[in-house]
Amino acid sequence: MNKCFITTETFLSNLKFLLVKTLLSEYNRGKNTLHLDLIRKARRNHMADSPSFFRKIFRFRFRRHKKKISVQPGTSDHPRPRLEHSTDKPLKLAASQQPVKPPPDPYAVVLPVDHALHQLWRLRRNQAGWMPSPELRLLDPDSDSQPISPADALSETQKLITSLTVSAGARLAAATPKEISEQEDPALIHLNAQANLYVASDRLSAWLILYPPVGDGQELSTGELLSAIGAAGVTFGVDHNFVSSIPNLENRYFHLFHIAQGQPAIPGKDGTITDLFPREAQRKFPVDEFNRVDFTASTSTQNVEKDQVICHIAPPTPGTPGRTVTDSSIPTRDGIPAVPPMGRNTLLNEDGSALIAGRAGGLEFSGRAFQVNPMLDIAGNVDYSTGNINFLGDVHIHGDVCSGFTVRAMGNIKVDGVVESCTIEAGGDVVLTKGVQGNNQAVIRSHRDIFAKFLENCSVHVKENLHSECIIGCEVYCDAAVYAQSGRGVIIGGKVRAAREVGANTVGSKTEVRTSIVLGGLPCEDFEKALLTEEITQLEERLKDMERQPESPSKLSRMSKLRMQISVNKLKLNQYLKNQTESGNELENLENRLASRLTFGIAYPGTRVRINDSRLKITQETRHSSAMLINGEVKLVS
């Protein structure tokens, strides 16, 4: 048994040795780089079988491996592979990798090498042995002032080059000896230093350039330099201290010096108006985490107290005339006073610096001016204690509007309670915090928007948008869009007519209540025209019946009232037709019908959609779709 056990152990040891040797050979060939971990593990586990033999083998193998992959200090751990078909051609960089060229200096004056000024510079250099290179810049890089803008410097540089060409050409012609015969000795030319001035086109800046003397010519003194500047007409804004230091500068020749700066004209500032109230009131209704709108937080009306400042009016400032370097005046203009936006119930304060409210009320911007609309605040209900309400401003009712009463206002109407079977008409917005229980008798009219918690069994006429969480059994006429997408967001029963769009989370009900959606046209305007036409017809029939009655004093008065009412209704109808003709409502209605759509989360059977003359009846439950007019047919688009 012992002999057999030893033989088995020896066999296993030899097998492990062959396995390690195979792994080493594969690793050296580069076939599997992950074998190194296995080799180290085998070395730790099986070193006891033959320590000295394995240690020698592994030391030798690892030294060979390290020698193969050894790299130089400071280089990458992984040697870069060498390409077989590498070339020495330069790489082409992309446009984004190309070095960015600096933009040209707008203040630098660049002259060709053969320019007369460079020829004068070379002549002086040959005579003196050394001469600083010409430096021609309209702006000194060491100066903090900017006498001319970069945009003006580009055009001014061209004019300066022309001036330098003329002056340097004349100087070069005078400094060049004339042709003489061989018998005569060439005459030496002696020229004193010369100062040349260049005045900008706007006469607000002046530059000086000095040409050096020729031969035995004299240098310019400070007095001669100031005399030359005065002879050129530059008398205002001259930096005398700087001009006095120019004759002592080493690089005084062929250098542009900015020596004078005029005073630009400053126009007066116009009067300004700073509003303390926004001119367009933004109505924001907060939405809670359950997607419910709080209609009680409406901020559509801006309330002001008496003598409260509406806007500040800043007076204009007078202009400051300028002065050129040639001591000429530059005229300017004074500021224009602002026109105060003063409207109804507003006035200016004593010094005219503010527009204040003449009385307490609701502030509104009418397009040109602020006006204060007096607000009627009703603490309780609209009932027999108040009677019907007809008001020119805004109305805020903290209670309910009971059945049988009427609330009319030129401004906005806000009701905190429940609206029953009554009539509400507003020239502005209508905000119904709790909603309407109309009993098929309530009429809600608005020339702007309507915001309601719910609308039930009522007639709604809105010129702009309608927002509500629930619309049940209502006759809706909307010249813009109807949205029932907050809260429950349902439209059940009745008929909803909208010009552009109807959006709801749910349309119809599981009981298949008939719910009609009519899109396109101007429903409010069409309804009013039809109503006027019907009323005119009824009044004319009453007038004919009255004419058959016996003559009486009351008959004449009743007939005159009927004729007056008929004429007024006809004027209204003609005005509607005129507005429709002038604004091209027929084409607009056609475009609205083509762009109209019904968007819903779920629509139940019983829902009917009509756009133009095309109709669609939904016969099965449909989710997350839109109904629109496509090729003359109403189709559902998911």
XYZ file of C-alpha atoms in Angstrom:
638
model
C 0.000 0.000 0.000
C 2.831 2.365 0.854
C 4.552 1.693 -2.434
C 1.418 2.254 -4.396
C 0.706 5.513 -2.530
C 4.206 6.823 -3.251
C 3.871 5.925 -6.901
C 0.552 7.794 -7.090
C 2.013 10.868 -5.375
C 4.982 10.864 -7.733
C 2.670 10.569 -10.702
C 0.617 13.548 -9.521
C 3.748 15.618 -8.946
C 5.026 14.828 -12.436
C 1.610 15.684 -13.859
C 1.664 19.051 -12.094
C 5.151 19.697 -13.415
C 4.069 18.976 -16.999
C 1.050 21.280 -16.547
C 3.206 24.135 -15.284
C 5.707 23.635 -18.078
C 2.929 23.715 -20.687
C 1.535 26.923 -19.241
C 4.992 28.504 -19.302
C 5.517 27.635 -22.943
C 2.138 29.074 -23.903
C 2.797 32.246 -21.965
C 6.210 32.755 -23.625
C 4.623 32.427 -27.037
C 2.184 35.188 -26.149
C -0.938 33.082 -26.646
C -2.528 33.688 -23.252
C -1.280 36.459 -20.966
C -3.647 35.446 -18.168
C -1.629 32.251 -17.434
C 0.831 34.225 -15.349
C -1.553 34.246 -12.381
C -2.051 30.492 -12.705
C 1.700 29.929 -12.792
C 2.269 31.980 -9.658
C -0.509 30.090 -7.891
C 0.942 26.715 -8.924
C 4.381 27.818 -7.785
C 3.094 28.728 -4.308
C 1.078 25.511 -3.906
C 3.576 22.979 -5.268
C 6.994 24.376 -4.363
C 7.250 21.759 -1.579
C 7.447 18.852 -4.063
C 10.814 19.915 -5.439
C 11.761 23.340 -4.033
C 15.190 23.711 -5.494
C 14.228 22.363 -8.922
C 11.057 24.490 -9.299
C 12.809 27.572 -7.936
C 15.527 27.300 -10.551
C 13.047 26.752 -13.387
C 10.735 29.585 -12.412
C 13.596 32.011 -11.749
C 14.975 31.322 -15.179
C 11.618 31.620 -16.885
C 10.640 34.846 -15.170
C 13.992 36.467 -15.961
C 13.518 35.667 -19.625
C 10.005 37.101 -19.515
C 11.149 40.288 -17.783
C 13.936 40.733 -20.263
C 11.483 40.517 -23.144
C 9.049 43.127 -21.825
C 11.544 45.454 -20.195
C 11.010 49.101 -21.086
C 13.053 52.208 -20.657
C 12.428 54.437 -17.649
C 9.901 57.183 -18.289
C 8.159 55.287 -21.084
C 4.796 53.480 -21.131
C 4.421 50.044 -19.534
C 3.116 48.626 -22.801
C 5.560 48.977 -25.713
C 4.034 50.585 -28.741
C 3.691 48.080 -31.613
C 5.726 48.797 -34.668
C 3.824 49.144 -37.904
C 5.148 47.209 -40.879
C 4.026 49.759 -43.492
C 4.774 52.953 -41.615
C 5.683 56.035 -43.646
C 7.292 59.359 -42.851
C 4.539 61.454 -44.472
C 3.189 64.264 -42.258
C -0.268 63.776 -40.825
C -3.097 65.928 -42.177
C -4.899 67.778 -39.404
C -8.615 68.391 -39.468
C -9.979 71.909 -39.688
C -10.792 71.906 -35.966
C -7.207 70.814 -35.145
C -5.522 73.467 -37.248
C -3.730 76.148 -35.235
C -5.882 79.233 -34.822
C -4.412 82.209 -36.588
C -4.553 85.407 -34.582
C -6.883 88.032 -36.042
C -5.216 90.945 -37.809
C -4.404 93.980 -35.696
C -6.815 96.765 -36.757
C -4.515 99.430 -35.312
C -1.363 98.363 -37.208
C -0.388 100.390 -40.293
C 1.259 97.964 -42.736
C 3.320 99.509 -45.560
C 5.065 97.691 -48.418
C 8.831 97.249 -48.256
C 9.444 99.650 -51.142
C 7.312 102.387 -49.617
C 8.829 105.868 -49.472
C 8.781 105.809 -45.660
C 10.897 102.636 -45.583
C 13.274 104.169 -48.091
C 13.675 107.204 -45.833
C 14.299 104.868 -42.905
C 17.039 102.998 -44.802
C 18.574 106.310 -45.862
C 18.736 107.437 -42.222
C 20.083 104.070 -41.128
C 22.898 104.219 -43.673
C 23.718 107.743 -42.545
C 23.566 107.163 -38.769
C 24.719 103.546 -38.746
C 21.756 102.380 -36.658
C 18.074 103.259 -36.523
C 15.090 101.685 -34.710
C 12.596 100.047 -37.002
C 9.464 102.062 -37.885
C 6.555 101.555 -35.527
C 3.266 102.629 -37.022
C 0.266 101.978 -34.784
C -2.794 104.089 -34.150
C -2.976 102.755 -30.580
C -0.048 102.593 -28.209
C -0.068 99.136 -26.535
C 1.198 100.672 -23.286
C -1.576 103.274 -23.166
C -4.821 102.782 -21.264
C -6.853 105.153 -23.449
C -8.486 104.093 -26.697
C -8.701 107.099 -29.013
C -10.421 105.166 -31.790
C -12.544 102.030 -31.935
C -11.383 98.908 -33.820
C -14.161 99.297 -36.384
C -13.164 102.898 -37.148
C -9.462 102.000 -37.103
C -9.811 99.818 -40.220
C -11.105 102.684 -42.357
C -8.827 105.237 -40.695
C -5.754 103.134 -41.467
C -6.316 103.419 -45.217
C -6.579 107.209 -45.012
C -3.429 107.348 -42.908
C -1.524 105.263 -45.466
C -2.534 107.743 -48.163
C -1.329 110.652 -46.037
C 1.979 108.912 -45.277
C 2.486 108.131 -48.946
C 2.165 111.797 -49.876
C 4.333 113.198 -47.049
C 7.018 110.483 -47.223
C 7.157 110.725 -51.030
C 7.714 114.480 -50.890
C 10.379 114.063 -48.203
C 12.156 111.327 -50.200
C 12.131 113.470 -53.323
C 13.715 116.340 -51.393
C 16.325 114.061 -49.790
C 17.397 112.363 -53.057
C 20.208 114.218 -55.004
C 19.343 115.313 -58.507
C 21.275 114.049 -61.553
C 24.377 116.161 -62.329
C 27.040 116.026 -65.015
C 30.445 114.369 -64.584
C 32.300 117.679 -64.461
C 30.277 118.940 -61.459
C 30.643 117.777 -57.879
C 27.540 116.265 -56.363
C 25.936 118.755 -53.998
C 25.275 117.554 -50.486
C 21.638 117.807 -49.376
C 20.921 119.156 -45.896
C 17.347 118.971 -44.519
C 16.130 119.722 -41.022
C 13.878 117.282 -39.172
C 10.270 117.529 -40.217
C 7.014 117.075 -38.250
C 3.882 115.820 -39.987
C 0.433 115.629 -38.398
C -2.524 113.470 -39.250
C -5.999 114.369 -37.992
C -8.707 111.701 -37.889
C -11.795 111.982 -40.020
C -14.013 112.786 -37.026
C -11.508 115.474 -35.882
C -11.340 113.866 -32.439
C -7.766 112.501 -32.613
C -4.416 113.672 -33.961
C -1.166 111.780 -34.502
C 2.366 113.040 -35.051
C 5.186 111.458 -37.081
C 8.726 112.873 -37.290
C 11.101 112.485 -40.238
C 14.820 112.655 -39.277
C 17.222 115.317 -40.593
C 19.280 114.671 -43.716
C 22.926 115.560 -43.967
C 23.841 118.320 -41.553
C 20.183 119.228 -40.890
C 19.007 120.339 -37.435
C 16.912 118.437 -34.927
C 13.519 119.764 -33.913
C 13.228 121.501 -30.563
C 10.179 121.479 -28.324
C 9.213 124.992 -29.360
C 9.473 124.182 -33.048
C 7.449 121.029 -32.523
C 4.658 122.943 -30.743
C 4.717 125.574 -33.473
C 4.306 122.862 -36.134
C 1.371 121.402 -34.249
C -0.276 124.817 -33.925
C 0.332 125.551 -37.611
C -1.575 122.339 -38.471
C -4.597 123.707 -36.597
C -4.445 121.255 -33.674
C -5.054 123.447 -30.634
C -7.471 121.544 -28.377
C -6.725 118.500 -26.247
C -2.957 118.542 -26.905
C -0.844 116.653 -24.354
C 1.871 119.297 -23.934
C 3.908 117.293 -21.420
C 4.107 114.339 -23.762
C 4.919 116.550 -26.759
C 7.769 118.160 -24.775
C 9.298 114.738 -24.142
C 9.229 113.605 -27.776
C 12.504 115.359 -28.871
C 14.380 113.402 -26.169
C 13.007 109.958 -27.118
C 15.312 107.474 -28.787
C 12.646 106.177 -31.163
C 11.180 109.582 -32.005
C 11.530 109.117 -35.777
C 9.225 106.979 -37.942
C 6.904 106.509 -34.981
C 3.236 107.473 -34.650
C 2.528 109.475 -31.504
C -1.008 110.176 -30.348
C -0.680 113.759 -29.166
C -4.219 115.191 -29.046
C -7.659 113.907 -28.137
C -10.890 115.812 -28.631
C -14.044 115.655 -26.561
C -16.830 113.608 -28.187
C -20.377 114.880 -28.042
C -22.613 113.072 -25.544
C -26.295 113.072 -26.499
C -28.824 113.509 -23.766
C -30.655 110.491 -22.386
C -34.339 110.199 -23.112
C -36.787 110.056 -20.276
C -37.599 106.538 -19.109
C -40.540 104.881 -17.393
C -39.986 102.197 -14.767
C -43.119 100.139 -14.190
C -43.843 98.836 -10.714
C -46.693 96.639 -12.010
C -46.516 94.274 -15.001
C -48.397 95.491 -18.039
C -49.611 91.980 -18.832
C -51.035 90.252 -15.794
C -50.066 86.586 -15.759
C -52.618 84.252 -14.230
C -51.035 81.345 -12.422
C -52.962 78.647 -10.625
C -50.908 76.343 -8.387
C -51.297 72.596 -8.863
C -50.900 70.218 -5.935
C -49.384 66.751 -5.947
C -52.695 65.221 -7.030
C -52.821 67.399 -10.189
C -55.606 69.522 -8.730
C -55.810 73.232 -9.521
C -56.451 75.732 -6.734
C -58.681 78.318 -8.396
C -58.803 80.384 -5.209
C -55.192 81.504 -5.752
C -55.961 83.578 -8.847
C -53.832 86.689 -9.330
C -55.524 88.001 -12.444
C -56.461 91.361 -10.854
C -53.809 93.803 -9.666
C -55.189 95.875 -6.820
C -53.870 99.340 -6.040
C -54.613 101.753 -3.235
C -55.260 105.443 -3.617
C -52.055 107.499 -4.219
C -50.041 104.293 -4.721
C -47.185 104.694 -7.212
C -47.800 102.833 -10.459
C -44.589 103.754 -12.301
C -41.617 106.106 -11.937
C -40.900 108.660 -14.666
C -37.261 109.705 -15.091
C -36.749 113.134 -16.692
C -34.519 113.511 -19.766
C -30.950 114.768 -19.464
C -29.413 117.554 -21.560
C -26.735 116.675 -24.077
C -23.080 117.676 -23.713
C -21.577 119.290 -26.845
C -18.210 118.001 -28.016
C -14.968 119.651 -29.121
C -12.619 118.651 -31.934
C -8.835 118.871 -31.797
C -9.115 121.840 -34.146
C -11.193 123.604 -31.441
C -14.520 123.344 -33.251
C -17.785 122.682 -31.446
C -19.695 119.421 -32.065
C -23.453 119.881 -31.639
C -25.596 117.294 -29.900
C -29.223 116.739 -28.929
C -31.047 116.823 -25.638
C -33.058 113.902 -24.323
C -36.740 113.531 -25.189
C -39.150 113.479 -22.257
C -41.114 110.256 -21.769
C -44.851 110.274 -22.313
C -46.512 109.164 -19.057
C -48.976 106.261 -19.551
C -51.754 108.112 -17.768
C -55.253 106.705 -18.164
C -58.515 106.694 -16.276
C -58.287 107.243 -12.500
C -54.524 107.936 -12.654
C -52.585 111.200 -12.242
C -49.056 112.563 -11.880
C -47.561 113.611 -8.571
C -46.463 117.178 -7.871
C -43.032 117.033 -9.503
C -44.158 114.725 -12.332
C -41.709 111.974 -11.357
C -44.334 109.280 -10.739
C -47.743 108.123 -11.914
C -50.076 107.423 -9.018
C -53.540 105.905 -8.657
C -56.369 108.388 -8.264
C -58.517 105.876 -6.381
C -58.468 102.322 -5.109
C -59.364 99.612 -7.574
C -58.018 97.133 -10.082
C -55.067 98.223 -12.201
C -55.055 97.363 -15.898
C -52.907 98.345 -18.878
C -55.156 99.083 -21.839
C -52.449 99.067 -24.530
C -51.354 102.693 -24.189
C -51.979 103.710 -20.609
C -52.577 102.417 -17.112
C -56.087 102.736 -15.790
C -57.599 101.950 -12.429
C -60.867 100.071 -12.580
C -62.846 100.404 -9.384
C -63.537 97.016 -7.863
C -66.825 96.010 -6.302
C -66.268 93.709 -3.350
C -69.278 91.697 -2.106
C -68.637 89.980 1.193
C -71.663 87.643 1.055
C -73.947 86.098 -1.527
C -75.617 87.665 -4.509
C -79.253 87.359 -3.477
C -82.182 89.579 -2.590
C -79.984 91.608 -0.278
C -77.873 92.819 -3.187
C -80.126 92.405 -6.232
C -78.735 92.186 -9.737
C -75.240 93.609 -10.247
C -74.213 95.823 -13.165
C -70.751 97.287 -12.657
C -68.194 99.047 -14.862
C -65.141 97.620 -13.091
C -64.162 94.303 -11.538
C -66.441 92.306 -9.229
C -65.307 89.965 -6.463
C -68.058 87.888 -4.832
C -66.966 86.017 -1.718
C -70.185 83.998 -1.460
C -72.571 82.258 -3.874
C -74.554 83.584 -6.816
C -78.088 82.428 -6.178
C -80.611 81.342 -8.791
C -82.400 83.997 -10.791
C -79.846 86.790 -10.384
C -77.564 88.440 -12.936
C -73.983 89.663 -12.515
C -72.542 91.862 -15.267
C -69.180 93.632 -15.176
C -66.935 95.422 -17.673
C -63.890 93.928 -15.992
C -63.195 90.554 -14.376
C -65.626 88.550 -12.242
C -64.455 86.229 -9.498
C -66.873 84.073 -7.477
C -65.563 82.189 -4.452
C -68.779 80.224 -3.920
C -71.128 78.155 -6.079
C -72.895 79.582 -9.124
C -76.495 78.410 -9.430
C -79.111 79.024 -12.145
C -78.058 82.599 -12.917
C -76.406 84.722 -15.602
C -72.812 85.950 -15.424
C -71.336 88.206 -18.104
C -67.832 89.693 -17.946
C -65.835 91.895 -20.254
C -62.675 90.294 -18.862
C -62.020 86.915 -17.259
C -64.426 84.786 -15.239
C -62.975 82.779 -12.338
C -65.377 80.359 -10.632
C -63.567 78.858 -7.676
C -66.089 76.107 -6.922
C -67.988 75.794 -10.173
C -71.504 75.941 -11.642
C -74.625 73.901 -10.935
C -76.747 75.372 -13.672
C -79.871 73.167 -13.784
C -79.883 73.832 -17.566
C -80.593 77.527 -16.890
C -77.230 79.097 -16.035
C -75.455 81.196 -18.708
C -71.770 82.095 -18.344
C -70.281 84.596 -20.813
C -66.741 85.959 -20.978
C -64.866 88.058 -23.514
C -61.580 86.530 -22.360
C -60.906 83.293 -20.461
C -63.037 81.200 -18.105
C -61.539 79.222 -15.218
C -63.954 76.943 -13.346
C -63.645 74.039 -10.949
C -66.556 72.294 -12.677
C -69.338 73.133 -15.117
C -72.607 71.212 -14.902
C -75.772 71.659 -16.985
C -75.101 75.216 -18.145
C -74.441 77.255 -21.266
C -70.914 78.642 -21.616
C -69.764 81.301 -24.101
C -66.074 82.219 -24.060
C -64.107 84.290 -26.569
C -60.742 82.808 -25.637
C -59.824 79.654 -23.697
C -61.883 77.578 -21.286
C -60.199 75.722 -18.397
C -62.146 73.330 -16.175
C -61.656 70.027 -14.403
C -65.109 68.677 -15.235
C -67.644 69.565 -17.980
C -70.928 67.637 -17.706
C -74.000 68.148 -19.886
C -73.002 71.650 -21.023
C -73.467 73.630 -24.209
C -70.028 75.175 -24.775
C -69.189 77.808 -27.413
C -65.481 78.653 -27.460
C -63.605 80.707 -30.055
C -60.226 79.246 -29.014
C -59.544 76.020 -27.070
C -61.234 73.969 -24.355
C -59.003 72.199 -21.825
C -60.197 69.658 -19.256
C -56.863 68.123 -18.369
C -56.382 68.974 -14.686
C -57.877 66.942 -11.869
C -60.352 64.411 -13.263
C -60.341 66.160 -16.636
C -63.626 64.765 -18.015
C -66.122 65.861 -20.656
C -69.387 63.947 -20.372
C -72.531 64.609 -22.383
C -73.643 67.849 -23.998
C -71.956 69.509 -26.948
C -68.582 71.256 -26.931
C -67.859 73.593 -29.826
C -64.298 74.950 -30.103
C -62.421 76.772 -32.838
C -59.004 75.166 -32.427
C -58.623 72.353 -29.936
C -60.324 70.276 -27.277
C -58.150 68.441 -24.778
C -59.416 66.136 -22.049
C -58.278 63.169 -20.017
C -61.635 61.408 -20.529
C -64.338 61.990 -23.149
C -67.720 60.302 -22.669
C -68.506 57.619 -20.124
C -68.847 53.855 -19.829
C -72.632 54.231 -20.087
C -72.110 55.543 -23.648
C -73.643 58.954 -22.989
C -73.745 60.912 -26.228
C -70.955 63.467 -26.163
C -70.476 65.731 -29.201
C -67.254 67.555 -30.053
C -67.491 70.122 -32.876
C -64.274 71.754 -34.080
C -63.616 74.674 -36.408
C -65.168 78.043 -37.156
C -65.886 80.707 -34.531
C -68.648 79.179 -32.392
C -69.311 82.248 -30.221
C -69.527 84.610 -33.137
C -71.672 82.211 -35.157
C -74.007 81.745 -32.191
C -74.375 85.484 -31.671
C -75.098 86.054 -35.368
C -77.713 83.308 -35.357
C -79.201 84.706 -32.157
C -79.382 88.222 -33.617
C -80.966 86.940 -36.814
C -83.581 85.010 -34.864
C -84.270 87.964 -32.588
C -84.650 90.336 -35.550
C -87.125 87.929 -37.148
C -89.180 87.704 -33.958
C -89.171 91.486 -33.489
C -90.316 92.049 -37.061
C -93.184 89.587 -36.586
C -94.189 91.362 -33.383
C -94.069 94.676 -35.219
C -96.373 93.331 -37.952
C -98.815 92.024 -35.365
C -98.767 95.355 -33.580
C -99.542 97.227 -36.782
C -102.795 95.281 -37.094
C -103.940 96.425 -33.655
C -106.248 99.424 -33.242
C -104.698 102.841 -32.966
C -103.840 103.942 -29.442
C -101.280 106.211 -27.722
C -99.453 103.194 -26.285
C -99.250 101.534 -29.697
C -97.039 104.293 -31.125
C -94.578 104.162 -28.236
C -94.364 100.355 -28.361
C -93.831 100.404 -32.118
C -91.074 103.040 -31.842
C -89.267 100.901 -29.240
C -89.545 97.824 -31.442
C -88.213 99.720 -34.455
C -85.304 101.042 -32.377
C -84.482 97.565 -31.110
C -84.640 96.111 -34.622
C -82.310 98.817 -35.962
C -79.826 98.243 -33.124
C -79.778 94.485 -33.741
C -79.325 95.027 -37.471
C -76.386 97.343 -36.804
C -74.805 94.655 -34.612
C -75.379 92.027 -37.285
C -73.884 94.242 -39.994
C -70.882 94.895 -37.788
C -70.315 91.149 -37.370
C -70.544 90.623 -41.105
C -68.197 93.560 -41.756
C -65.598 92.274 -39.322
C -65.831 88.839 -40.888
C -65.244 90.309 -44.357
C -62.356 92.551 -43.311
C -60.442 89.940 -41.340
C -61.027 87.152 -43.866
C -62.693 84.882 -41.363
C -63.778 82.407 -44.038
C -60.194 81.525 -44.873
C -59.278 81.621 -41.210
C -62.130 79.295 -40.353
C -61.000 76.849 -43.047
C -57.445 76.883 -41.687
C -58.729 76.403 -38.138
C -60.767 73.425 -39.223
C -57.780 71.860 -40.946
C -55.614 72.415 -37.843
C -58.306 71.542 -35.280
C -57.979 68.420 -33.205
C -59.399 66.492 -30.252
C -56.796 65.101 -27.876
C -57.864 62.628 -25.171
C -56.501 60.049 -22.796
C -59.508 57.792 -23.159
C -62.698 58.096 -25.238
C -65.729 55.883 -24.669
C -68.340 54.776 -27.207
C -70.979 57.425 -27.775
C -68.411 60.118 -28.512
C -68.978 61.922 -31.819
C -66.434 64.221 -33.439
C -67.230 66.637 -36.255
C -64.706 68.753 -38.151
C -66.041 70.745 -41.084
C -68.570 68.412 -42.748
C -66.743 65.219 -41.785
C -67.909 63.159 -38.818
C -66.472 60.343 -36.746
C -68.309 58.103 -34.287
C -66.201 56.270 -31.749
C -67.647 52.781 -31.345
C -65.116 51.266 -28.978
C -62.983 52.357 -26.086
C -59.946 54.230 -27.423
C -56.930 55.414 -25.446
C -54.295 58.118 -25.942
C -55.234 59.303 -29.417
C -56.036 62.446 -31.350
C -58.864 63.021 -33.809
C -58.029 65.344 -36.679
C -58.991 66.062 -40.265
C -56.831 64.105 -42.743
C -57.642 64.220 -46.464
C -61.162 65.442 -45.753
C -61.921 62.720 -43.200
C -61.779 62.676 -39.420
C -59.288 60.018 -38.368
C -57.755 58.857 -35.111
C -54.006 59.208 -34.764
C -52.221 57.541 -31.879
